Amino acid sequence: MSNKELQINEDIRDREVRVVGADGSQLGIMSSAEAREMAYAKDLDLVKIAPQAKPPVCKIIDYGKFRFEQAKREKEARKNQHTVEIKEVRLSLNIDTHDFETKRNHAIRFLKEGNKVKASIRFRGREMGHPDQGYSIMQKFAESLAEYASVEKAAKLEGRNMLMFLACKAASKPVAKPAGKSAGSKKSATPAE
């Protein structure tokens, strides 16, 4: 529930409300004026937290502190959220083994970060006559990443491009980046697996 939807003090016009104390204790059902007076006596605010309940539930709390805590929780939730991106790895028909390993390592890094990988091969000129080579390279790429990823969408020729999508396996969770120095020091203290 956003702060704009919350009613406080004089905005609460209900005849009867169920009142909860600052410590979470039930204070009972009373008139909103009575509940307001009780809140003012403690130098706190009366905040309607459950307007859909019968009677509505109001809590006696410090509204400024409540808003601050709520904003802090939302900010923390946004910080911990990870959006999945699709990272592209471009291969070619005549790719060398070292180049292949480099592309594989890039894909592994992307997958460990929790992103999806789009492997693509662009066919040029006479290469269009050899889609079977493209399929074999894609198959080899998928097999080399079998430990880290599963094929989400198999290799498919679309025009001049062959595309294949790989997703991080459910068992390997994305590695969280340390938020600060304290998180980094904790991470280095634990033994490597």
Short mmCIF file of C-alpha atoms in Angstrom, two decimals:
data_model
loop_
_atom_site.label_atom_id
_atom_site.label_comp_id
_atom_site.label_asym_id
_atom_site.label_seq_id
_atom_site.Cartn_x
_atom_site.Cartn_y
_atom_site.Cartn_z
CA MET A 1 0.00 0.00 0.00
CA SER A 2 1.51 3.38 -0.95
CA ASN A 3 1.76 6.30 1.44
CA LYS A 4 -0.83 8.31 -0.53
CA GLU A 5 -3.52 5.70 0.18
CA LEU A 6 -2.99 5.74 3.95
CA GLN A 7 -5.31 7.90 6.01
CA ILE A 8 -3.96 9.48 9.18
CA ASN A 9 -5.48 11.31 12.15
CA GLU A 10 -8.35 13.63 11.02
CA ASP A 11 -8.56 11.94 7.58
CA ILE A 12 -10.05 8.87 9.28
CA ARG A 13 -13.81 9.45 9.18
CA ASP A 14 -15.07 5.99 10.20
CA ARG A 15 -17.39 5.82 13.19
CA GLU A 16 -15.71 2.75 14.72
CA VAL A 17 -12.18 1.43 14.24
CA ARG A 18 -10.20 -1.51 15.60
CA VAL A 19 -7.11 -0.06 17.28
CA VAL A 20 -3.70 -1.70 17.49
CA GLY A 21 -1.02 -0.22 19.75
CA ALA A 22 2.51 0.74 18.72
CA ASP A 23 3.79 -2.52 20.20
CA GLY A 24 1.24 -4.59 18.22
CA SER A 25 -1.16 -5.18 21.12
CA GLN A 26 -4.93 -5.13 20.46
CA LEU A 27 -6.56 -2.13 22.16
CA GLY A 28 -10.07 -3.01 21.01
CA ILE A 29 -12.86 -1.41 18.97
CA MET A 30 -13.58 2.26 19.69
CA SER A 31 -14.70 5.45 17.98
CA SER A 32 -12.15 7.12 15.71
CA ALA A 33 -12.23 10.28 17.89
CA GLU A 34 -11.40 8.20 20.98
CA ALA A 35 -8.57 6.43 19.12
CA ARG A 36 -7.21 9.78 17.89
CA GLU A 37 -7.18 11.15 21.44
CA MET A 38 -5.33 8.04 22.62
CA ALA A 39 -2.72 8.53 19.86
CA TYR A 40 -2.32 12.26 20.62
CA ALA A 41 -1.86 11.47 24.33
CA LYS A 42 1.15 9.32 23.40
CA ASP A 43 2.45 11.97 20.92
CA LEU A 44 1.88 9.53 18.03
CA ASP A 45 -0.37 9.32 14.95
CA LEU A 46 -3.41 7.18 14.21
CA VAL A 47 -2.87 5.48 10.82
CA LYS A 48 -5.50 3.41 9.00
CA ILE A 49 -3.56 0.34 7.84
CA ALA A 50 -6.42 -1.96 6.75
CA PRO A 51 -9.33 0.10 5.36
CA GLN A 52 -11.09 -2.93 3.82
CA ALA A 53 -11.54 -4.69 7.18
CA LYS A 54 -14.81 -4.43 9.14
CA PRO A 55 -14.29 -2.33 11.23
CA PRO A 56 -11.16 -0.72 9.66
CA VAL A 57 -7.88 -1.41 11.46
CA CYS A 58 -5.90 1.58 12.68
CA LYS A 59 -2.50 1.55 14.32
CA ILE A 60 -1.03 4.06 16.75
CA ILE A 61 2.47 4.77 15.40
CA ASP A 62 4.89 7.58 14.57
CA TYR A 63 3.85 8.23 10.94
CA GLY A 64 7.12 9.93 9.93
CA LYS A 65 9.15 7.00 11.21
CA PHE A 66 6.72 4.55 9.55
CA ARG A 67 7.12 6.28 6.15
CA PHE A 68 10.91 6.30 6.53
CA GLU A 69 11.00 2.57 7.37
CA GLN A 70 8.66 1.77 4.47
CA ALA A 71 10.81 3.75 1.99
CA LYS A 72 13.91 2.01 3.34
CA ARG A 73 12.33 -1.46 2.84
CA GLU A 74 11.26 -0.58 -0.73
CA LYS A 75 14.74 0.72 -1.57
CA GLU A 76 16.32 -2.46 -0.18
CA ALA A 77 13.91 -4.62 -2.21
CA ARG A 78 14.77 -2.71 -5.40
CA LYS A 79 18.49 -3.06 -4.67
CA ASN A 80 18.23 -6.84 -4.25
CA GLN A 81 16.19 -7.24 -7.42
CA HIS A 82 18.01 -8.70 -10.43
CA THR A 83 16.65 -8.20 -13.92
CA VAL A 84 17.52 -10.93 -16.39
CA GLU A 85 19.19 -9.61 -19.51
CA ILE A 86 19.92 -11.41 -22.77
CA LYS A 87 23.62 -11.25 -23.62
CA GLU A 88 24.74 -12.13 -27.13
CA VAL A 89 27.73 -14.27 -28.08
CA ARG A 90 28.58 -14.19 -31.78
CA LEU A 91 30.15 -17.26 -33.33
CA SER A 92 31.20 -17.90 -36.93
CA LEU A 93 31.42 -20.94 -39.19
CA ASN A 94 35.22 -20.91 -39.29
CA ILE A 95 35.82 -20.21 -35.59
CA ASP A 96 39.17 -21.26 -34.13
CA THR A 97 39.37 -23.38 -30.97
CA HIS A 98 40.82 -20.56 -28.83
CA ASP A 99 38.15 -18.13 -30.04
CA PHE A 100 35.53 -20.76 -29.28
CA GLU A 101 36.87 -21.17 -25.72
CA THR A 102 36.89 -17.38 -25.23
CA LYS A 103 33.27 -17.14 -26.36
CA ARG A 104 32.41 -20.06 -24.09
CA ASN A 105 34.04 -18.32 -21.11
CA HIS A 106 32.07 -15.13 -21.84
CA ALA A 107 28.87 -17.16 -21.94
CA ILE A 108 29.73 -18.86 -18.64
CA ARG A 109 30.32 -15.46 -17.02
CA PHE A 110 26.96 -14.17 -18.32
CA LEU A 111 25.17 -17.29 -17.06
CA LYS A 112 26.78 -17.05 -13.61
CA GLU A 113 25.48 -13.46 -13.39
CA GLY A 114 21.99 -14.89 -13.95
CA ASN A 115 21.55 -13.63 -17.51
CA LYS A 116 20.40 -15.53 -20.58
CA VAL A 117 22.72 -16.05 -23.53
CA LYS A 118 21.85 -15.70 -27.20
CA ALA A 119 24.37 -17.51 -29.40
CA SER A 120 24.31 -16.35 -33.01
CA ILE A 121 26.06 -17.20 -36.26
CA ARG A 122 25.77 -14.83 -39.23
CA PHE A 123 26.06 -16.60 -42.58
CA ARG A 124 27.83 -14.61 -45.30
CA GLY A 125 27.77 -15.30 -49.02
CA ARG A 126 28.52 -18.93 -49.83
CA GLU A 127 28.26 -19.90 -46.16
CA MET A 128 24.47 -19.98 -46.68
CA GLY A 129 24.97 -23.31 -48.47
CA HIS A 130 26.33 -24.92 -45.28
CA PRO A 131 23.73 -24.59 -42.52
CA ASP A 132 24.71 -28.07 -41.26
CA GLN A 133 28.10 -26.66 -40.16
CA GLY A 134 26.27 -23.94 -38.23
CA TYR A 135 24.09 -26.52 -36.49
CA SER A 136 27.16 -28.56 -35.50
CA ILE A 137 28.91 -25.47 -34.05
CA MET A 138 25.77 -24.56 -32.10
CA GLN A 139 25.47 -28.15 -30.84
CA LYS A 140 29.11 -28.14 -29.76
CA PHE A 141 28.60 -24.77 -28.01
CA ALA A 142 25.51 -26.04 -26.17
CA GLU A 143 27.31 -29.24 -25.10
CA SER A 144 30.30 -27.25 -23.81
CA LEU A 145 27.90 -25.20 -21.63
CA ALA A 146 25.76 -28.16 -20.49
CA GLU A 147 27.12 -27.85 -16.93
CA TYR A 148 25.98 -24.22 -16.64
CA ALA A 149 23.01 -23.85 -18.98
CA SER A 150 20.13 -25.56 -20.64
CA VAL A 151 18.96 -24.85 -24.17
CA GLU A 152 15.87 -22.66 -23.93
CA LYS A 153 15.36 -22.39 -27.69
CA ALA A 154 17.19 -24.76 -30.05
CA ALA A 155 19.33 -23.50 -32.92
CA LYS A 156 17.16 -22.20 -35.74
CA LEU A 157 18.06 -20.53 -39.02
CA GLU A 158 16.26 -17.19 -39.42
CA GLY A 159 17.25 -15.52 -42.67
CA ARG A 160 21.04 -15.17 -42.64
CA ASN A 161 21.31 -15.69 -38.87
CA MET A 162 21.23 -18.86 -36.83
CA LEU A 163 20.11 -18.25 -33.25
CA MET A 164 20.07 -20.34 -30.10
CA PHE A 165 19.02 -19.23 -26.60
CA LEU A 166 20.54 -20.63 -23.41
CA ALA A 167 19.20 -20.11 -19.89
CA CYS A 168 20.96 -20.52 -16.58
CA LYS A 169 20.26 -23.89 -14.97
CA ALA A 170 17.98 -23.70 -11.92
CA ALA A 171 20.61 -25.31 -9.69
CA SER A 172 23.18 -22.57 -10.28
CA LYS A 173 21.79 -19.37 -8.78
CA PRO A 174 23.11 -15.96 -9.87
CA VAL A 175 26.07 -14.76 -7.84
CA ALA A 176 25.11 -11.71 -5.77
CA LYS A 177 27.57 -8.85 -5.98
CA PRO A 178 28.76 -7.57 -2.58
CA ALA A 179 26.95 -4.40 -1.52
CA GLY A 180 29.78 -2.91 0.51
CA LYS A 181 33.13 -3.53 2.14
CA SER A 182 31.62 -5.60 4.94
CA ALA A 183 29.93 -7.98 2.49
CA GLY A 184 33.16 -8.34 0.53
CA SER A 185 35.19 -9.18 3.63
CA LYS A 186 32.65 -11.82 4.68
CA LYS A 187 32.80 -13.38 1.25
CA SER A 188 36.60 -13.64 1.26
CA ALA A 189 36.57 -15.20 4.74
CA THR A 190 34.57 -18.21 3.58
CA PRO A 191 36.50 -21.06 1.93
CA ALA A 192 36.08 -21.56 -1.81
CA GLU A 193 34.05 -24.56 -2.95
#
